[in-house]
mmCIF file of the C-alpha atoms, coordinates in Angstrom:
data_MODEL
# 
_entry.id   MODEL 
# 
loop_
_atom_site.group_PDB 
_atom_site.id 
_atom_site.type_symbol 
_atom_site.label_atom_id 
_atom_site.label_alt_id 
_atom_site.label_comp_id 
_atom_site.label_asym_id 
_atom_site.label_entity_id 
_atom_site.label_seq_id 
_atom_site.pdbx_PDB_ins_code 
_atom_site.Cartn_x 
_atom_site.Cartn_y 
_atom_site.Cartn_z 
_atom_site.occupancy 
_atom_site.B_iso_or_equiv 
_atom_site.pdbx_formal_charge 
_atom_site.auth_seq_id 
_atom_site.auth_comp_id 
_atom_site.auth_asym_id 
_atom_site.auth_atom_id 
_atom_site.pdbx_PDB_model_num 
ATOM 1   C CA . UNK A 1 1   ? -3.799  -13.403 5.843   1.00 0.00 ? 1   UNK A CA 1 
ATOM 2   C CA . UNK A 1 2   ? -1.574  -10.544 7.408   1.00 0.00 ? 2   UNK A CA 1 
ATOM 3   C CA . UNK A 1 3   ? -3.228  -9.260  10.484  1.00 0.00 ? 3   UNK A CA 1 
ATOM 4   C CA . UNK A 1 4   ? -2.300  -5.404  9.430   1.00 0.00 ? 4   UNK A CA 1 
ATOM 5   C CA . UNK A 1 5   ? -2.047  -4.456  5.175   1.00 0.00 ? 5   UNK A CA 1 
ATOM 6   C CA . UNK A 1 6   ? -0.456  -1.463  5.281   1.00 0.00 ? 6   UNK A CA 1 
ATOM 7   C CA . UNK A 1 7   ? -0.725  -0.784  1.842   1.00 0.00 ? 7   UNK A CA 1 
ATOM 8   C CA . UNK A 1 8   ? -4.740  -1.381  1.831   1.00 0.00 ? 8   UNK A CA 1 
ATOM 9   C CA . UNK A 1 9   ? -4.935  1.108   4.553   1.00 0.00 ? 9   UNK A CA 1 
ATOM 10  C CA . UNK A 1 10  ? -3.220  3.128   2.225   1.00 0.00 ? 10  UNK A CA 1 
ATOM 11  C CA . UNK A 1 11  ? -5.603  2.684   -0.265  1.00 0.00 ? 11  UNK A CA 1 
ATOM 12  C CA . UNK A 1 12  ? -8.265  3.402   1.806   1.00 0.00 ? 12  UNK A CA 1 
ATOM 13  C CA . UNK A 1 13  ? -7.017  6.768   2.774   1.00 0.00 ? 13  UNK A CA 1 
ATOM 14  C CA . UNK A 1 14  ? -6.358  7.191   -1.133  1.00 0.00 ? 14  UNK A CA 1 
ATOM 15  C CA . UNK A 1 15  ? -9.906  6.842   -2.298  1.00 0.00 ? 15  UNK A CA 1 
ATOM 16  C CA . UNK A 1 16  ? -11.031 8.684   1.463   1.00 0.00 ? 16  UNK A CA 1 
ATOM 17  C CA . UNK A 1 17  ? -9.019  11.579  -0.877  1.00 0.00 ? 17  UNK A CA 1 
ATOM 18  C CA . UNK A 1 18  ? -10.149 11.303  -3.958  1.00 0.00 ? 18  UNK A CA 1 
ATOM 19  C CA . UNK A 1 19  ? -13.929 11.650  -2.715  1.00 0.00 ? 19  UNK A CA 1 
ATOM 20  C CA . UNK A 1 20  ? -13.061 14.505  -0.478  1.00 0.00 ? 20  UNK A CA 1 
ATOM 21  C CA . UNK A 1 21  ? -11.527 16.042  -3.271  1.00 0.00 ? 21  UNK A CA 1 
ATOM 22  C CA . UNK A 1 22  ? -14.730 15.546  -5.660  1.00 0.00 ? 22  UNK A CA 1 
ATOM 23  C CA . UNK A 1 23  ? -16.703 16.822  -2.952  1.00 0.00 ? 23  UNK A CA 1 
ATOM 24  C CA . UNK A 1 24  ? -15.040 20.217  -3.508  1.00 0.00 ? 24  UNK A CA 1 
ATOM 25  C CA . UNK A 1 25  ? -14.984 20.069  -7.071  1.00 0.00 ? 25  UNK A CA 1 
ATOM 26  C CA . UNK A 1 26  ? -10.822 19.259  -7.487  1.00 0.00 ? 26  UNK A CA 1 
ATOM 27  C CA . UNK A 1 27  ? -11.628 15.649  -9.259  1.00 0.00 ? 27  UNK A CA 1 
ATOM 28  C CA . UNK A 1 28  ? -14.523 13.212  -10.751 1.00 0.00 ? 28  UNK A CA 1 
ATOM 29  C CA . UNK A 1 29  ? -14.266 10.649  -7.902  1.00 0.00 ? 29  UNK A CA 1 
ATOM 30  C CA . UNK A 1 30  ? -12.816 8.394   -9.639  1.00 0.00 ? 30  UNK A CA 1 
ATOM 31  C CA . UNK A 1 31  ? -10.071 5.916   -9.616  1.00 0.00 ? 31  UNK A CA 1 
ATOM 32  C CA . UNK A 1 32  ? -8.346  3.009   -10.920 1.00 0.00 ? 32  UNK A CA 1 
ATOM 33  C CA . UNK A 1 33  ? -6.672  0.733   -9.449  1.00 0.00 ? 33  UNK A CA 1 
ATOM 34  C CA . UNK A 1 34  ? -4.045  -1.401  -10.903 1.00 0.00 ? 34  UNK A CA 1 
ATOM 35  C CA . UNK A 1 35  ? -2.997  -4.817  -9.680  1.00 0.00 ? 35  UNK A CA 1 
ATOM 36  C CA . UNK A 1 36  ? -1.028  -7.978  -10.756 1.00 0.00 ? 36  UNK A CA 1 
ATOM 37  C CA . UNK A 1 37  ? -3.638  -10.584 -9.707  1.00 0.00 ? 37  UNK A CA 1 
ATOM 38  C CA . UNK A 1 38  ? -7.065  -11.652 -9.824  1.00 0.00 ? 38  UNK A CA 1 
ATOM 39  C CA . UNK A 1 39  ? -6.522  -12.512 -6.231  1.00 0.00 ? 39  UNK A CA 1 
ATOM 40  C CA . UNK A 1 40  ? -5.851  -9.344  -5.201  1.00 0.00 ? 40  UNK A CA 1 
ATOM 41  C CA . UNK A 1 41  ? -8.513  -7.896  -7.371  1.00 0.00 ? 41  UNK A CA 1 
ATOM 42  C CA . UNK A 1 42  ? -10.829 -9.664  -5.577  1.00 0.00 ? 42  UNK A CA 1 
ATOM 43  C CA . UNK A 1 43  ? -9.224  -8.913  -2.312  1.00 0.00 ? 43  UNK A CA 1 
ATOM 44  C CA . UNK A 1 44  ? -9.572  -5.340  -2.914  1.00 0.00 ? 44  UNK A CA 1 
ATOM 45  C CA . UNK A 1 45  ? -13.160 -5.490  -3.898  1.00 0.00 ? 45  UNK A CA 1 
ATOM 46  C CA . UNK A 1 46  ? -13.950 -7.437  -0.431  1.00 0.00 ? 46  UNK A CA 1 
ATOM 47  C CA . UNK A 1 47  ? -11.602 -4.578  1.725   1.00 0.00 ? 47  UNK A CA 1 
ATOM 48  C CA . UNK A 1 48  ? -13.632 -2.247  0.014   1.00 0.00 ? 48  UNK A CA 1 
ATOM 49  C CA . UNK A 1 49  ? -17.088 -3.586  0.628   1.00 0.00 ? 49  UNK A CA 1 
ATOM 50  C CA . UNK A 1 50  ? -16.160 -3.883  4.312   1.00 0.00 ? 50  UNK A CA 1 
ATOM 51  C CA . UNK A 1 51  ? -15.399 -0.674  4.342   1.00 0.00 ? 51  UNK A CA 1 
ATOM 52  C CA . UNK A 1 52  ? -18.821 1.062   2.933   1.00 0.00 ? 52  UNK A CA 1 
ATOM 53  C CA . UNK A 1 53  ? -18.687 0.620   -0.341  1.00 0.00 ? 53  UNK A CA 1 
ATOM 54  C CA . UNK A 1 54  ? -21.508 -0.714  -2.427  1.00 0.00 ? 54  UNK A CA 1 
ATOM 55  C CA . UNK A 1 55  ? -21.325 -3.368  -5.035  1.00 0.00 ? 55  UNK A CA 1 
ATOM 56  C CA . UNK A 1 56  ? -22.139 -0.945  -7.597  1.00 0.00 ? 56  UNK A CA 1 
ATOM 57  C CA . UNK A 1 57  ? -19.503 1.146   -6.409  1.00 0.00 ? 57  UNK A CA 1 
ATOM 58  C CA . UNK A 1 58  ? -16.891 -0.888  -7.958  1.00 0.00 ? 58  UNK A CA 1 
ATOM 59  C CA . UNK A 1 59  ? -16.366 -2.336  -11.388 1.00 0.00 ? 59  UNK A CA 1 
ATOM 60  C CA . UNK A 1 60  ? -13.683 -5.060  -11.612 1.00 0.00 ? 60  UNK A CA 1 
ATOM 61  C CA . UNK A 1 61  ? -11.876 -5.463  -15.398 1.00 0.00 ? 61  UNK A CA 1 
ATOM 62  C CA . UNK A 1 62  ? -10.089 -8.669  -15.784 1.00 0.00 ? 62  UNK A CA 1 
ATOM 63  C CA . UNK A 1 63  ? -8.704  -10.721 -18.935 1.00 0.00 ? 63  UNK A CA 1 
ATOM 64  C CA . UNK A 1 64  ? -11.874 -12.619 -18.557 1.00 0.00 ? 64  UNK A CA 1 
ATOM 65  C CA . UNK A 1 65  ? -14.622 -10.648 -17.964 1.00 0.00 ? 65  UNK A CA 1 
ATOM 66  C CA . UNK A 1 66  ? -17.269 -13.474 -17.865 1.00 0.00 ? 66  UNK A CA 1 
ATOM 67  C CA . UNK A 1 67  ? -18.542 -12.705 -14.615 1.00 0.00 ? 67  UNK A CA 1 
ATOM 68  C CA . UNK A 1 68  ? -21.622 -12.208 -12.915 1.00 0.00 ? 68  UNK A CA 1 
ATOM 69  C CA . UNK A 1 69  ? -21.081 -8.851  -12.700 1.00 0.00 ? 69  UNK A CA 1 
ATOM 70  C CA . UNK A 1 70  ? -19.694 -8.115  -15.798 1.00 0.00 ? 70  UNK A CA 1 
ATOM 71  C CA . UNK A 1 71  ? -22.924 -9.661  -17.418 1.00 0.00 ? 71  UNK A CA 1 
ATOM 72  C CA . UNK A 1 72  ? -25.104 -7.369  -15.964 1.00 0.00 ? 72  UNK A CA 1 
ATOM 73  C CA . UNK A 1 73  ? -23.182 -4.589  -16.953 1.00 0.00 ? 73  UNK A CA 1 
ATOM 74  C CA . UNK A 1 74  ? -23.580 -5.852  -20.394 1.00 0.00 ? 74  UNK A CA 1 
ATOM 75  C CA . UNK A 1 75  ? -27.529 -6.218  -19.979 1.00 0.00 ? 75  UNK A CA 1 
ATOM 76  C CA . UNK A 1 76  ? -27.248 -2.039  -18.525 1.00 0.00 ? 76  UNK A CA 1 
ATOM 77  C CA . UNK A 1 77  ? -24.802 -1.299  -21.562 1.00 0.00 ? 77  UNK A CA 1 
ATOM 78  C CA . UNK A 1 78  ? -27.149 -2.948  -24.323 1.00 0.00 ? 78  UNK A CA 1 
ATOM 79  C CA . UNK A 1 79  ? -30.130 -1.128  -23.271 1.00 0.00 ? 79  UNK A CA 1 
ATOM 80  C CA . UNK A 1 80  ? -28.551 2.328   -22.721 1.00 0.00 ? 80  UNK A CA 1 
ATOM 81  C CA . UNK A 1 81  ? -26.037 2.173   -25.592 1.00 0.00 ? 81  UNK A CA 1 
ATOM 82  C CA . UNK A 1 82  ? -26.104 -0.955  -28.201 1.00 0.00 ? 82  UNK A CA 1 
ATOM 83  C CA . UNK A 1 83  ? -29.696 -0.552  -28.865 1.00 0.00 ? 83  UNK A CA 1 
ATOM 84  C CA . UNK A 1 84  ? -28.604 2.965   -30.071 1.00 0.00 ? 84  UNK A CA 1 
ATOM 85  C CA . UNK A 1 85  ? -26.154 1.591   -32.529 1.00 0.00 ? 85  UNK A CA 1 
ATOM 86  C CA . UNK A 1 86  ? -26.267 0.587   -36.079 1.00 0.00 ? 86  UNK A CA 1 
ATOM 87  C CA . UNK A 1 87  ? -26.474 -3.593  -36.727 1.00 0.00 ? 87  UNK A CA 1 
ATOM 88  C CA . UNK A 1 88  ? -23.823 -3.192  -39.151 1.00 0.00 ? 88  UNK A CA 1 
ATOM 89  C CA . UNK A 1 89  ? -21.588 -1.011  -35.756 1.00 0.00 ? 89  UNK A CA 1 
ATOM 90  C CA . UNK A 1 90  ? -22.242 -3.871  -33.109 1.00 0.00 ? 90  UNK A CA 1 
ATOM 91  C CA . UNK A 1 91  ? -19.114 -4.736  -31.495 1.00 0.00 ? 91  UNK A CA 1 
ATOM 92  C CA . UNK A 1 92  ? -18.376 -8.562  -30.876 1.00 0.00 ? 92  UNK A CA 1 
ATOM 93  C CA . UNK A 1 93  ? -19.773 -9.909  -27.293 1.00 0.00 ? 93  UNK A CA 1 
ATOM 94  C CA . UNK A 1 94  ? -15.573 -10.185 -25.961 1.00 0.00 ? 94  UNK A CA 1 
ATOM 95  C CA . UNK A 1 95  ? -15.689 -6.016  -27.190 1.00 0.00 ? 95  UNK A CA 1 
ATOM 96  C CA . UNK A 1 96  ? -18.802 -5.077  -26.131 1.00 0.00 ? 96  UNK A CA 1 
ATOM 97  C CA . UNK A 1 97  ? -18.358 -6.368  -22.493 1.00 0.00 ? 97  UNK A CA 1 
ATOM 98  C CA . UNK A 1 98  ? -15.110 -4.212  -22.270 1.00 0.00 ? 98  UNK A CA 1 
ATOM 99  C CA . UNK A 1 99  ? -17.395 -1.382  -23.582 1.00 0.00 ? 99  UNK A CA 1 
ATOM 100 C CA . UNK A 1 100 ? -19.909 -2.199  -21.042 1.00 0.00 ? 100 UNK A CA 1 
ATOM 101 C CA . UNK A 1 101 ? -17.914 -2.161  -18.212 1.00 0.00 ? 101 UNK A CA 1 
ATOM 102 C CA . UNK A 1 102 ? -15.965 1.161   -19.051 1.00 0.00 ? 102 UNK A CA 1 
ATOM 103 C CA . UNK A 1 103 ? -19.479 2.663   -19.183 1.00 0.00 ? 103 UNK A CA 1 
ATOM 104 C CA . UNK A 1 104 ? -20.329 1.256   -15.885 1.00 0.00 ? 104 UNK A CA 1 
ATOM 105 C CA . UNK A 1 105 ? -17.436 2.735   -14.887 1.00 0.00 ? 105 UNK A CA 1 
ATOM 106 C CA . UNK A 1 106 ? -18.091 6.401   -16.366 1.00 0.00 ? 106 UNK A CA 1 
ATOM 107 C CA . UNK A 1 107 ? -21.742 6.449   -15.638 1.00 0.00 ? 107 UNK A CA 1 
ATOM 108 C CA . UNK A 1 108 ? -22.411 4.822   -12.015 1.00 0.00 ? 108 UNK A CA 1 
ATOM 109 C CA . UNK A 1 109 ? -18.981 3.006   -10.493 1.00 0.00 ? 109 UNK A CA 1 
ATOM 110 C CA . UNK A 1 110 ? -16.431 4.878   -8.746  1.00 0.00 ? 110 UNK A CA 1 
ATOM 111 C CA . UNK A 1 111 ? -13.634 2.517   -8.143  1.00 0.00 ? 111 UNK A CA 1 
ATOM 112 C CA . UNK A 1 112 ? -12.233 0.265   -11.644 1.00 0.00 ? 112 UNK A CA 1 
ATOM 113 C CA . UNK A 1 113 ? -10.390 -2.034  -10.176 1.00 0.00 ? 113 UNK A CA 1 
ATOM 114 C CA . UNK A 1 114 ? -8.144  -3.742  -13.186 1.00 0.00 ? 114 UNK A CA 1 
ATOM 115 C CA . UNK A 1 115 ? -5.424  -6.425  -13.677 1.00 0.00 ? 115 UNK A CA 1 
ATOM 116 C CA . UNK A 1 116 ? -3.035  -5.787  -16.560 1.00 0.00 ? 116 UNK A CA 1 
ATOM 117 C CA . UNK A 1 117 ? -5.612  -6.481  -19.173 1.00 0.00 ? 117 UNK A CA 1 
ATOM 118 C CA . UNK A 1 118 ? -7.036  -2.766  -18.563 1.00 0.00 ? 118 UNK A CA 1 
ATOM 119 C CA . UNK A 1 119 ? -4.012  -0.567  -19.190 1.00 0.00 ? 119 UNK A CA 1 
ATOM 120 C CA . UNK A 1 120 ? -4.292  -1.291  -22.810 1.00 0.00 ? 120 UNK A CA 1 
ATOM 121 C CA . UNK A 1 121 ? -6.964  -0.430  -25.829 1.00 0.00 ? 121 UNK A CA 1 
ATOM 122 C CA . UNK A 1 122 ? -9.573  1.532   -22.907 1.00 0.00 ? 122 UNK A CA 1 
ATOM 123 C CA . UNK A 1 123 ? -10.307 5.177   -23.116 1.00 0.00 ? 123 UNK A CA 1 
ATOM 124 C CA . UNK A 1 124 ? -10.869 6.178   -19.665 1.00 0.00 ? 124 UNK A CA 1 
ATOM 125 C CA . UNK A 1 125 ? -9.913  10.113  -19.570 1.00 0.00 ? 125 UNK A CA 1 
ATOM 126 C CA . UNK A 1 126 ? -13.259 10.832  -17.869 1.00 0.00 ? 126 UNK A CA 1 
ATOM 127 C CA . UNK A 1 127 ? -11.405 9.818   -14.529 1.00 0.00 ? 127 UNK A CA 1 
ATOM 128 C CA . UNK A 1 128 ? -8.397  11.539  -12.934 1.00 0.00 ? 128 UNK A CA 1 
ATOM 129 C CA . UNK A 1 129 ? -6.570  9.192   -10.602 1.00 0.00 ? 129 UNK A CA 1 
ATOM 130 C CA . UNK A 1 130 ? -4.607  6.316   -10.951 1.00 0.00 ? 130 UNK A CA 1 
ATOM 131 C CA . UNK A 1 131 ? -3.224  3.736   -8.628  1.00 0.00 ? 131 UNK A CA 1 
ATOM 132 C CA . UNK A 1 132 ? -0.572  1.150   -8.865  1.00 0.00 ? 132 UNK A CA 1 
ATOM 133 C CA . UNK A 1 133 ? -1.486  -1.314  -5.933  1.00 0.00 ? 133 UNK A CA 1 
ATOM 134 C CA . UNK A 1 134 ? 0.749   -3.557  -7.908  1.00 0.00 ? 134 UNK A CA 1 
ATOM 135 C CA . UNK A 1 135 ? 4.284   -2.371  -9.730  1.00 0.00 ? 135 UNK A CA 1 
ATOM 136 C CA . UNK A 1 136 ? 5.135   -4.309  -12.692 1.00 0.00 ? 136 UNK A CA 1 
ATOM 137 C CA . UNK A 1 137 ? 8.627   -4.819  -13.404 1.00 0.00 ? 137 UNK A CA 1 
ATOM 138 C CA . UNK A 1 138 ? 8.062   -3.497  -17.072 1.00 0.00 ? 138 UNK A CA 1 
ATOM 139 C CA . UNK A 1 139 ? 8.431   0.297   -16.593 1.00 0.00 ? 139 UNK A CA 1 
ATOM 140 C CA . UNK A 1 140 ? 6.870   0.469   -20.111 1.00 0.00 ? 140 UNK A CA 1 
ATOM 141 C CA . UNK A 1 141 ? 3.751   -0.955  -18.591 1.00 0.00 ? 141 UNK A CA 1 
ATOM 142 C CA . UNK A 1 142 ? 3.471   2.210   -16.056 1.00 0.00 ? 142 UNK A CA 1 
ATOM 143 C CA . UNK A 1 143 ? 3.415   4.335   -18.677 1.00 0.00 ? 143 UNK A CA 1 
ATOM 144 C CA . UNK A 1 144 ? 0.568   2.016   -20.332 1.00 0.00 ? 144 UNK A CA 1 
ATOM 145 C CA . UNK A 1 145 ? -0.875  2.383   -17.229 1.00 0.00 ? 145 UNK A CA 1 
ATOM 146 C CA . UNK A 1 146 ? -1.143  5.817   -17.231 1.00 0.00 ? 146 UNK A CA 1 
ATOM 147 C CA . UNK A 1 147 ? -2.238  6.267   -20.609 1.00 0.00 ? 147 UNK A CA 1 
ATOM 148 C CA . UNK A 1 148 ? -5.376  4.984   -20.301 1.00 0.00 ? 148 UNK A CA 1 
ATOM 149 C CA . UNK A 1 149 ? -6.536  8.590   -18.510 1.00 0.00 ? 149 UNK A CA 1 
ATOM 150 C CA . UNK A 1 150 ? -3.852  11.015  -19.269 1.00 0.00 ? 150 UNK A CA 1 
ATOM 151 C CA . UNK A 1 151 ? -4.585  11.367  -22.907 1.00 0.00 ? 151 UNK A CA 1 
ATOM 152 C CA . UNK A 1 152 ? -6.732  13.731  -25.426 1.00 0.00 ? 152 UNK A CA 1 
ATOM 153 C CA . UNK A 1 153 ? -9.650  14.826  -23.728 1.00 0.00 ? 153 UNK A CA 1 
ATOM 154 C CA . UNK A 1 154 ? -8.749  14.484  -20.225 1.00 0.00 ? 154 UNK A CA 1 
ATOM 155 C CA . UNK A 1 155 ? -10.045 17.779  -18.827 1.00 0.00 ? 155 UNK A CA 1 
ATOM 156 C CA . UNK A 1 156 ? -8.041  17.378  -14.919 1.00 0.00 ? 156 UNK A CA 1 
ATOM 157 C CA . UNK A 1 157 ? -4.501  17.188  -13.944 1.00 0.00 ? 157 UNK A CA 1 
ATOM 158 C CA . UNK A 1 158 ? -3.922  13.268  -13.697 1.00 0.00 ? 158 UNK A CA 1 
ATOM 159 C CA . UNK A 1 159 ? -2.727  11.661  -9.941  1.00 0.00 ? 159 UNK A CA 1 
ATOM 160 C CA . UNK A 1 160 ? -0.803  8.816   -10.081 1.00 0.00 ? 160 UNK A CA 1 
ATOM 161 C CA . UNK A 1 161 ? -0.056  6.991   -7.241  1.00 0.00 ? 161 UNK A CA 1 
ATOM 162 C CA . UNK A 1 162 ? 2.226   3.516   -6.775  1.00 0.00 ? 162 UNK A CA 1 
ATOM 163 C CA . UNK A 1 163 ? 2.239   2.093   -3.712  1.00 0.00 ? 163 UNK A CA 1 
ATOM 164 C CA . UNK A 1 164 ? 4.598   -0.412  -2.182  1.00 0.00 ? 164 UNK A CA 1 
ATOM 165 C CA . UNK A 1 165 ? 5.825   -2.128  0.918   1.00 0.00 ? 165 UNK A CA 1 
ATOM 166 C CA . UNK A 1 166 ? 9.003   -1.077  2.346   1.00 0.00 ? 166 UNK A CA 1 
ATOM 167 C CA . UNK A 1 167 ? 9.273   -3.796  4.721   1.00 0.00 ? 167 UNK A CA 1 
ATOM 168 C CA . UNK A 1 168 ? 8.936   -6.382  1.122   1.00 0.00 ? 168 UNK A CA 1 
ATOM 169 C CA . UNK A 1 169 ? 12.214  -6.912  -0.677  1.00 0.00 ? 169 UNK A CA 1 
ATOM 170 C CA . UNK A 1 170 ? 11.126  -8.012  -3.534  1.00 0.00 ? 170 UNK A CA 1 
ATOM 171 C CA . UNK A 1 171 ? 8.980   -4.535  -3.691  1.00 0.00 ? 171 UNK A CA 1 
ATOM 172 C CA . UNK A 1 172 ? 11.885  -2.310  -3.031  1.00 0.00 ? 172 UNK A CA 1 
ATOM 173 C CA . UNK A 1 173 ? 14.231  -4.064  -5.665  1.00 0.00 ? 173 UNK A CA 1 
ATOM 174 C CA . UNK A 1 174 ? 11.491  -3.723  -8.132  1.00 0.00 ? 174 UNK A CA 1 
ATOM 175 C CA . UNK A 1 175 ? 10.619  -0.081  -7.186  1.00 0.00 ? 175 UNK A CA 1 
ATOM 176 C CA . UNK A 1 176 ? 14.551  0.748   -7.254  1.00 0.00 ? 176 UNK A CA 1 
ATOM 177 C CA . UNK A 1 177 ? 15.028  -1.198  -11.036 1.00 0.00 ? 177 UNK A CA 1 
ATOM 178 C CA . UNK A 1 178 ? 11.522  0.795   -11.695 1.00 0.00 ? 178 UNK A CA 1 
ATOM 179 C CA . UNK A 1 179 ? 12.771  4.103   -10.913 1.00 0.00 ? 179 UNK A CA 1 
ATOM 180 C CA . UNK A 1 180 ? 16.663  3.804   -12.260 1.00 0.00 ? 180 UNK A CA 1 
ATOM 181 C CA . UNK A 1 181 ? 14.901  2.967   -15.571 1.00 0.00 ? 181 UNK A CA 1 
ATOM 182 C CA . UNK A 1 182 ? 12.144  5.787   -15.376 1.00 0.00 ? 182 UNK A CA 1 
ATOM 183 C CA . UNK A 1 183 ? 15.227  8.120   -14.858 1.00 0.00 ? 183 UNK A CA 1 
ATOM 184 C CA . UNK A 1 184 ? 17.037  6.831   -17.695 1.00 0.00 ? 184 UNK A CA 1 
ATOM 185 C CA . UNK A 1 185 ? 13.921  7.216   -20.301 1.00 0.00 ? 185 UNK A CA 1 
ATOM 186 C CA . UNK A 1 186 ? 13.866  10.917  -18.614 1.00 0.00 ? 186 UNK A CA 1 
ATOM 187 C CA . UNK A 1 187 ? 17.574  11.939  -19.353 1.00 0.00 ? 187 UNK A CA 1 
ATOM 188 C CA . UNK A 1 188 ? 17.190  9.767   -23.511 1.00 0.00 ? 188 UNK A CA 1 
# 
């Protein structure tokens, strides 16, 4: 309900970036976005549809991933990939929908947008840019985070970005506790 986001401006001018950059072969065009809450998540996905991106520009990843969406990815992922596989190598339905919506993500999305439940168990080196729209307070979960694209096989250098709100207290408290701890991990 604020009348100006200055941190979804932000990410606006992010992903404006990260395409101009893939445009002149310095990334894939891809990023993720972290966030704390499937309100946001779905915030995002509407600032980015009003600002000219498609549906099938975005994949969202979520705890639950029984969505509309994330059904039809399924239905794409079965007949480009499961059909391919093994009977005795099919994943379980709750498995196979992650799988399906990392491919959408690798093979046609450009923007993953994810709550917590993505920065653990997904491979997703093919991309090269990161976002926190949300910091946790965990600075363990950062580096979770950003192991989901800096890892073996990642071909790029890896942007992260975090963003906060200066003007939010409770941001800059948990940016300084954040960053005192990151520094202490640095100097162990």
């Amino acid at each position: 309900s604020l009348p100006h986001d200055s941190k979804a401006r932000c990410l606006l001018e992010a992903l404006r970036i990260v395409r101009e950059r893939a445009a002149c072969d310095r990334g894939t065009g891809r990023a993720i976005v972290f966030t704390e809450s499937l309100t946001t998540q779905g915030y995002l996905r509407e600032l980015l549809l009003e600002n000219g991106y498609r549906p099938e520009d975005i994949t969202l990843f979520r705890g639950d991933n029984e969505t509309p969406e994330a059904r039809a990815a399924l239905e794409q992922w079965e007949k480009e990939v499961a059909s391919s596989l093994p009977a005795g190598n099919r994943p379980s339905r709750e498995v196979a929908l992650r799988l399906a919506l990392v491919h959408e993500f690798r093979e046609r999305s450009k923007v993953f947008i994810s709550t917590e439940a993505g920065a653990k168990g997904l491979n997703l080196q093919f991309c090269d840019t990161l976002i926190n729209y949300d910091l946790p307070w965990n600075p363990q979960r950062i580096e979770q985070r950003i192991g989901r694209v800096h890892r073996y096989g990642q071909r790029r250098g890896v942007t992260v970005m975090s963003f906060l709100a200066r003007e939010n207290e409770a941001q800059r408290l948990t940016f300084e506790i954040l960053s005192q701890k990151l520094d202490l991990f640095g100097k162990v």
